[in-house]
PDB file of C-alpha atoms in Angstrom:
ATOM      1  CA  UNK A  23      -2.909 -16.848  29.765  1.00  0.00           C
ATOM      2  CA  UNK A  24      -2.363 -20.060  28.099  1.00  0.00           C
ATOM      3  CA  UNK A  25       1.038 -21.232  26.842  1.00  0.00           C
ATOM      4  CA  UNK A  26       1.520 -21.326  23.068  1.00  0.00           C
ATOM      5  CA  UNK A  27       1.099 -24.789  21.451  1.00  0.00           C
ATOM      6  CA  UNK A  28       4.283 -26.489  20.346  1.00  0.00           C
ATOM      7  CA  UNK A  29       2.305 -27.662  17.246  1.00  0.00           C
ATOM      8  CA  UNK A  30       1.544 -25.935  13.921  1.00  0.00           C
ATOM      9  CA  UNK A  31      -1.668 -27.938  13.284  1.00  0.00           C
ATOM     10  CA  UNK A  32      -2.735 -31.153  14.885  1.00  0.00           C
ATOM     11  CA  UNK A  33       0.292 -33.098  15.818  1.00  0.00           C
ATOM     12  CA  UNK A  34       2.704 -31.383  13.342  1.00  0.00           C
ATOM     13  CA  UNK A  35       5.445 -29.835  15.496  1.00  0.00           C
ATOM     14  CA  UNK A  36       6.705 -26.296  15.072  1.00  0.00           C
ATOM     15  CA  UNK A  37       9.954 -25.840  13.244  1.00  0.00           C
ATOM     16  CA  UNK A  38      13.176 -25.072  15.121  1.00  0.00           C
ATOM     17  CA  UNK A  39      14.045 -21.368  15.274  1.00  0.00           C
ATOM     18  CA  UNK A  40      16.964 -21.729  12.746  1.00  0.00           C
ATOM     19  CA  UNK A  41      14.351 -22.208  10.043  1.00  0.00           C
ATOM     20  CA  UNK A  42      12.885 -18.613  10.514  1.00  0.00           C
ATOM     21  CA  UNK A  43      15.810 -17.547   8.056  1.00  0.00           C
ATOM     22  CA  UNK A  44      14.120 -19.445   5.225  1.00  0.00           C
ATOM     23  CA  UNK A  45      10.363 -19.561   6.380  1.00  0.00           C
ATOM     24  CA  UNK A  46      10.063 -15.702   6.740  1.00  0.00           C
ATOM     25  CA  UNK A  47      11.454 -15.002   3.194  1.00  0.00           C
ATOM     26  CA  UNK A  48       9.369 -17.858   1.747  1.00  0.00           C
ATOM     27  CA  UNK A  49       6.152 -16.489   3.166  1.00  0.00           C
ATOM     28  CA  UNK A  50       6.957 -12.833   2.437  1.00  0.00           C
ATOM     29  CA  UNK A  51       8.008 -13.466  -1.290  1.00  0.00           C
ATOM     30  CA  UNK A  52       4.828 -15.669  -1.617  1.00  0.00           C
ATOM     31  CA  UNK A  53       2.429 -13.141  -0.298  1.00  0.00           C
ATOM     32  CA  UNK A  54       4.132 -10.179  -2.165  1.00  0.00           C
ATOM     33  CA  UNK A  55       4.405 -11.903  -5.445  1.00  0.00           C
ATOM     34  CA  UNK A  56       0.726 -13.076  -5.213  1.00  0.00           C
ATOM     35  CA  UNK A  57      -0.573  -9.507  -4.428  1.00  0.00           C
ATOM     36  CA  UNK A  58       1.521  -7.903  -7.155  1.00  0.00           C
ATOM     37  CA  UNK A  59       0.558 -10.485  -9.736  1.00  0.00           C
ATOM     38  CA  UNK A  60      -3.161  -9.997  -8.890  1.00  0.00           C
ATOM     39  CA  UNK A  61      -2.747  -6.198  -9.078  1.00  0.00           C
ATOM     40  CA  UNK A  62      -1.089  -6.329 -12.460  1.00  0.00           C
ATOM     41  CA  UNK A  63      -3.654  -8.816 -13.914  1.00  0.00           C
ATOM     42  CA  UNK A  64      -6.533  -6.835 -12.765  1.00  0.00           C
ATOM     43  CA  UNK A  65      -4.931  -3.636 -14.189  1.00  0.00           C
ATOM     44  CA  UNK A  66      -4.383  -5.432 -17.514  1.00  0.00           C
ATOM     45  CA  UNK A  67      -7.598  -7.522 -17.828  1.00  0.00           C
ATOM     46  CA  UNK A  68      -9.946  -5.896 -15.336  1.00  0.00           C
ATOM     47  CA  UNK A  69     -11.901  -7.875 -12.713  1.00  0.00           C
ATOM     48  CA  UNK A  70     -12.742 -10.766 -14.879  1.00  0.00           C
ATOM     49  CA  UNK A  71     -12.764 -14.659 -14.900  1.00  0.00           C
ATOM     50  CA  UNK A  72      -9.717 -14.360 -17.159  1.00  0.00           C
ATOM     51  CA  UNK A  73      -7.697 -12.562 -14.562  1.00  0.00           C
ATOM     52  CA  UNK A  74      -8.732 -14.997 -11.819  1.00  0.00           C
ATOM     53  CA  UNK A  75      -7.897 -17.885 -14.075  1.00  0.00           C
ATOM     54  CA  UNK A  76      -4.497 -16.615 -15.104  1.00  0.00           C
ATOM     55  CA  UNK A  77      -3.495 -15.582 -11.397  1.00  0.00           C
ATOM     56  CA  UNK A  78      -2.465 -18.993 -10.090  1.00  0.00           C
ATOM     57  CA  UNK A  79       0.050 -19.726 -12.890  1.00  0.00           C
ATOM     58  CA  UNK A  80       1.238 -16.279 -12.884  1.00  0.00           C
ATOM     59  CA  UNK A  81       1.702 -16.171  -9.212  1.00  0.00           C
ATOM     60  CA  UNK A  82       3.630 -19.489  -9.114  1.00  0.00           C
ATOM     61  CA  UNK A  83       6.049 -18.294 -11.740  1.00  0.00           C
ATOM     62  CA  UNK A  84       6.630 -15.000 -10.018  1.00  0.00           C
ATOM     63  CA  UNK A  85       6.982 -16.819  -6.605  1.00  0.00           C
ATOM     64  CA  UNK A  86       9.787 -19.113  -8.330  1.00  0.00           C
ATOM     65  CA  UNK A  87      11.617 -16.028  -9.162  1.00  0.00           C
ATOM     66  CA  UNK A  88      10.841 -13.900  -6.017  1.00  0.00           C
ATOM     67  CA  UNK A  89      11.916 -16.390  -3.423  1.00  0.00           C
ATOM     68  CA  UNK A  90      15.567 -16.879  -4.588  1.00  0.00           C
ATOM     69  CA  UNK A  91      15.839 -13.165  -5.372  1.00  0.00           C
ATOM     70  CA  UNK A  92      14.762 -12.411  -1.761  1.00  0.00           C
ATOM     71  CA  UNK A  93      17.328 -14.824  -0.353  1.00  0.00           C
ATOM     72  CA  UNK A  94      20.069 -13.016  -2.534  1.00  0.00           C
ATOM     73  CA  UNK A  95      19.139  -9.534  -1.693  1.00  0.00           C
ATOM     74  CA  UNK A  96      18.488  -9.889   2.078  1.00  0.00           C
ATOM     75  CA  UNK A  97      22.261  -9.397   2.983  1.00  0.00           C
ATOM     76  CA  UNK A  98      22.375  -6.277   0.866  1.00  0.00           C
ATOM     77  CA  UNK A  99      19.206  -4.871   2.397  1.00  0.00           C
ATOM     78  CA  UNK A 100      20.328  -5.527   5.885  1.00  0.00           C
ATOM     79  CA  UNK A 101      23.617  -3.710   5.152  1.00  0.00           C
ATOM     80  CA  UNK A 102      21.936  -0.683   3.696  1.00  0.00           C
ATOM     81  CA  UNK A 103      19.485  -0.747   6.548  1.00  0.00           C
ATOM     82  CA  UNK A 104      22.342  -0.768   9.085  1.00  0.00           C
ATOM     83  CA  UNK A 105      23.777   2.351   7.361  1.00  0.00           C
ATOM     84  CA  UNK A 106      20.420   4.175   7.535  1.00  0.00           C
ATOM     85  CA  UNK A 107      19.088   3.316  10.911  1.00  0.00           C
ATOM     86  CA  UNK A 108      20.633   4.158  14.186  1.00  0.00           C
ATOM     87  CA  UNK A 109      20.909   1.394  16.784  1.00  0.00           C
ATOM     88  CA  UNK A 110      19.438   2.152  20.258  1.00  0.00           C
TER      89      UNK A 110
END
């Protein structure tokens, strides 16, 4: 097996582990808001050029709300999860 590369792409180094606390919510909120926006637009407008044209702006607005919201609710979700899930 080969060792993993210390670079993201080219010569751009991977971020230190401490950034996982920001990168994971950033990526998750971006993907979730993008998917949800597309589902809602297709539901409202059907598969159309109008839906595809409206999606980027709608998604960016939703992401701007979703990311800080995720950062705020993560501690609450961790607490609730700790009460619901038994540790090994």
